[in-house]
Amino acid sequence: MTRDEKFAAKIMIYDGNDHTVEDVVYYRGNMTIDFGLRWKWWFRYLAARVQVSHPRRKVEMFFGRQDVLIGNEWKKNKTKTLLNNRLGLLKRLENDTVAPDLFGFNEEDKERKLQKCKEDIRLLEQGEYPLPEFPEYINKIKNWL
């Protein structure tokens, strides 16, 4: 275990049949191990309060190593991956020869795909490409108490 590893605390509440997570009540990521261990009692306390408020539901608290990227780190990694993907697609489309058809639909389709790919690359390079957000902090405790 290295000092720069990140840890996360997560409290989940399950629906009535205990099979699927209904909601993530609390999530705190990008913590150092020292911070996480210092406050682990607090995360257990929050999970216990939610369990007392909802005795017939399953409430689970997770504290451990954070293996997935979140926040800005995830955005940077995803942008880099998508940009590499779109550049490869652009190269394939530019080198691809289309078979001529009677009405020219193949050529129009190739041109449309090229324009879409170039627009995606422009948006990715400018940082304007729409990516989903994965928050580093969720706190819905008050909704469940």
mmCIF file of C-alpha atoms in Angstrom:
data_model
loop_
_atom_site.group_PDB
_atom_site.id
_atom_site.type_symbol
_atom_site.label_atom_id
_atom_site.label_comp_id
_atom_site.label_asym_id
_atom_site.label_seq_id
_atom_site.Cartn_x
_atom_site.Cartn_y
_atom_site.Cartn_z
ATOM 1 C CA MET A 1 0.000 0.000 0.000
ATOM 2 C CA THR A 2 1.404 3.349 -1.016
ATOM 3 C CA ARG A 3 0.733 6.736 0.534
ATOM 4 C CA ASP A 4 -0.835 8.153 -2.625
ATOM 5 C CA GLU A 5 -3.564 5.489 -2.848
ATOM 6 C CA LYS A 6 -7.063 6.914 -2.528
ATOM 7 C CA PHE A 7 -9.811 5.506 -0.322
ATOM 8 C CA ALA A 8 -13.584 5.885 -0.344
ATOM 9 C CA ALA A 9 -16.501 5.544 2.051
ATOM 10 C CA LYS A 10 -19.921 4.639 0.665
ATOM 11 C CA ILE A 11 -23.285 4.025 2.347
ATOM 12 C CA MET A 12 -25.917 2.267 0.239
ATOM 13 C CA ILE A 13 -29.549 1.474 0.926
ATOM 14 C CA TYR A 14 -31.207 -1.447 -0.834
ATOM 15 C CA ASP A 15 -34.785 -1.762 -2.012
ATOM 16 C CA GLY A 16 -37.247 -4.096 -0.302
ATOM 17 C CA ASN A 17 -35.904 -7.356 -1.754
ATOM 18 C CA ASP A 18 -32.241 -6.657 -0.811
ATOM 19 C CA HIS A 19 -30.962 -7.304 -4.335
ATOM 20 C CA THR A 20 -30.507 -3.918 -5.969
ATOM 21 C CA VAL A 21 -29.124 -0.696 -4.577
ATOM 22 C CA GLU A 22 -31.926 1.849 -4.410
ATOM 23 C CA ASP A 23 -29.765 4.833 -3.582
ATOM 24 C CA VAL A 24 -26.263 5.835 -2.588
ATOM 25 C CA VAL A 25 -26.946 7.737 0.603
ATOM 26 C CA TYR A 26 -23.382 8.878 1.212
ATOM 27 C CA TYR A 27 -20.180 8.789 -0.802
ATOM 28 C CA ARG A 28 -16.843 10.361 -0.046
ATOM 29 C CA GLY A 29 -13.909 9.614 -2.324
ATOM 30 C CA ASN A 30 -10.314 10.697 -2.841
ATOM 31 C CA MET A 31 -9.432 10.292 0.841
ATOM 32 C CA THR A 32 -6.024 9.413 2.174
ATOM 33 C CA ILE A 33 -5.801 6.309 4.353
ATOM 34 C CA ASP A 34 -5.042 8.425 7.427
ATOM 35 C CA PHE A 35 -8.098 10.619 6.928
ATOM 36 C CA GLY A 36 -10.324 7.635 6.181
ATOM 37 C CA LEU A 37 -9.281 5.646 9.228
ATOM 38 C CA ARG A 38 -9.634 8.698 11.450
ATOM 39 C CA TRP A 39 -13.245 9.214 10.316
ATOM 40 C CA LYS A 40 -14.337 5.591 9.780
ATOM 41 C CA TRP A 41 -16.308 5.705 13.029
ATOM 42 C CA TRP A 42 -18.346 8.593 11.627
ATOM 43 C CA PHE A 43 -19.251 6.674 8.460
ATOM 44 C CA ARG A 44 -20.348 3.690 10.585
ATOM 45 C CA TYR A 45 -22.438 6.038 12.736
ATOM 46 C CA LEU A 46 -24.184 7.502 9.681
ATOM 47 C CA ALA A 47 -24.926 4.007 8.353
ATOM 48 C CA ALA A 48 -26.349 2.988 11.732
ATOM 49 C CA ARG A 49 -28.619 6.073 11.828
ATOM 50 C CA VAL A 50 -29.983 5.245 8.384
ATOM 51 C CA GLN A 51 -30.502 1.606 9.453
ATOM 52 C CA VAL A 52 -32.436 2.704 12.547
ATOM 53 C CA SER A 53 -34.658 4.945 10.393
ATOM 54 C CA HIS A 54 -35.302 2.107 7.916
ATOM 55 C CA PRO A 55 -35.196 -1.156 9.906
ATOM 56 C CA ARG A 56 -36.752 -3.321 7.162
ATOM 57 C CA ARG A 57 -34.215 -2.334 4.522
ATOM 58 C CA LYS A 58 -30.648 -3.420 4.107
ATOM 59 C CA VAL A 59 -28.092 -0.658 4.692
ATOM 60 C CA GLU A 60 -24.494 -1.337 3.787
ATOM 61 C CA MET A 61 -21.366 0.701 4.529
ATOM 62 C CA PHE A 62 -18.231 0.239 2.432
ATOM 63 C CA PHE A 63 -14.830 1.614 3.308
ATOM 64 C CA GLY A 64 -11.877 0.646 1.168
ATOM 65 C CA ARG A 65 -9.528 1.396 -1.648
ATOM 66 C CA GLN A 66 -10.944 3.486 -4.462
ATOM 67 C CA ASP A 67 -10.165 1.616 -7.665
ATOM 68 C CA VAL A 68 -12.143 3.797 -10.070
ATOM 69 C CA LEU A 69 -11.342 7.314 -11.172
ATOM 70 C CA ILE A 70 -13.800 10.051 -10.227
ATOM 71 C CA GLY A 71 -14.144 13.772 -10.733
ATOM 72 C CA ASN A 72 -11.577 15.564 -12.871
ATOM 73 C CA GLU A 73 -9.270 12.533 -13.027
ATOM 74 C CA TRP A 74 -12.050 10.520 -14.692
ATOM 75 C CA LYS A 75 -12.822 13.363 -17.125
ATOM 76 C CA LYS A 76 -9.172 13.671 -18.196
ATOM 77 C CA ASN A 77 -8.804 9.922 -18.694
ATOM 78 C CA LYS A 78 -12.100 9.594 -20.599
ATOM 79 C CA THR A 79 -11.316 12.614 -22.807
ATOM 80 C CA LYS A 80 -7.917 11.162 -23.696
ATOM 81 C CA THR A 81 -9.457 7.771 -24.530
ATOM 82 C CA LEU A 82 -12.242 9.266 -26.637
ATOM 83 C CA LEU A 83 -9.817 11.542 -28.485
ATOM 84 C CA ASN A 84 -7.559 8.612 -29.399
ATOM 85 C CA ASN A 85 -10.620 6.652 -30.513
ATOM 86 C CA ARG A 86 -11.930 9.489 -32.708
ATOM 87 C CA LEU A 87 -8.506 10.131 -34.267
ATOM 88 C CA GLY A 88 -8.252 6.455 -35.224
ATOM 89 C CA LEU A 89 -11.782 6.527 -36.628
ATOM 90 C CA LEU A 90 -10.988 9.657 -38.636
ATOM 91 C CA LYS A 91 -7.911 8.013 -40.133
ATOM 92 C CA ARG A 92 -9.935 4.892 -41.067
ATOM 93 C CA LEU A 93 -12.717 6.964 -42.618
ATOM 94 C CA GLU A 94 -10.286 9.063 -44.644
ATOM 95 C CA ASN A 95 -8.494 5.980 -45.984
ATOM 96 C CA ASP A 96 -11.711 4.053 -46.651
ATOM 97 C CA THR A 97 -12.947 3.875 -50.210
ATOM 98 C CA VAL A 98 -16.674 3.637 -50.716
ATOM 99 C CA ALA A 99 -18.308 1.583 -53.396
ATOM 100 C CA PRO A 100 -20.297 3.820 -55.728
ATOM 101 C CA ASP A 101 -24.036 3.344 -55.664
ATOM 102 C CA LEU A 102 -26.794 4.584 -57.930
ATOM 103 C CA PHE A 103 -27.917 7.538 -55.804
ATOM 104 C CA GLY A 104 -24.637 8.418 -54.042
ATOM 105 C CA PHE A 105 -25.884 7.483 -50.564
ATOM 106 C CA ASN A 106 -22.611 5.765 -49.631
ATOM 107 C CA GLU A 107 -20.593 8.908 -50.353
ATOM 108 C CA GLU A 108 -23.051 11.095 -48.401
ATOM 109 C CA ASP A 109 -22.937 8.666 -45.463
ATOM 110 C CA LYS A 110 -19.127 8.720 -45.447
ATOM 111 C CA GLU A 111 -19.089 12.533 -45.585
ATOM 112 C CA ARG A 112 -21.605 12.762 -42.717
ATOM 113 C CA LYS A 113 -19.503 10.397 -40.577
ATOM 114 C CA LEU A 114 -16.345 12.393 -41.355
ATOM 115 C CA GLN A 115 -17.980 15.666 -40.331
ATOM 116 C CA LYS A 116 -19.333 14.127 -37.104
ATOM 117 C CA CYS A 117 -15.915 12.693 -36.264
ATOM 118 C CA LYS A 118 -14.153 16.023 -36.917
ATOM 119 C CA GLU A 119 -16.737 17.851 -34.767
ATOM 120 C CA ASP A 120 -16.224 15.357 -31.917
ATOM 121 C CA ILE A 121 -12.438 15.845 -32.127
ATOM 122 C CA ARG A 122 -12.845 19.631 -32.027
ATOM 123 C CA LEU A 123 -15.130 19.427 -28.967
ATOM 124 C CA LEU A 124 -12.792 17.009 -27.185
ATOM 125 C CA GLU A 125 -9.740 19.209 -27.789
ATOM 126 C CA GLN A 126 -11.590 22.276 -26.492
ATOM 127 C CA GLY A 127 -12.977 20.415 -23.464
ATOM 128 C CA GLU A 128 -16.608 20.985 -24.449
ATOM 129 C CA TYR A 129 -17.573 17.380 -25.205
ATOM 130 C CA PRO A 130 -20.532 16.317 -23.010
ATOM 131 C CA LEU A 131 -19.350 13.727 -20.506
ATOM 132 C CA PRO A 132 -21.319 12.317 -17.562
ATOM 133 C CA GLU A 133 -20.362 13.609 -14.122
ATOM 134 C CA PHE A 134 -19.301 11.271 -11.330
ATOM 135 C CA PRO A 135 -19.217 13.299 -8.123
ATOM 136 C CA GLU A 136 -16.534 12.946 -5.493
ATOM 137 C CA TYR A 137 -19.007 13.666 -2.702
ATOM 138 C CA ILE A 138 -22.659 12.673 -2.219
ATOM 139 C CA ASN A 139 -24.581 13.432 0.962
ATOM 140 C CA LYS A 140 -28.285 12.474 1.038
ATOM 141 C CA ILE A 141 -28.362 11.524 4.722
ATOM 142 C CA LYS A 142 -31.052 14.072 5.592
ATOM 143 C CA ASN A 143 -33.371 12.608 2.944
ATOM 144 C CA TRP A 144 -33.150 9.156 4.555
ATOM 145 C CA LEU A 145 -33.373 10.091 8.261
#
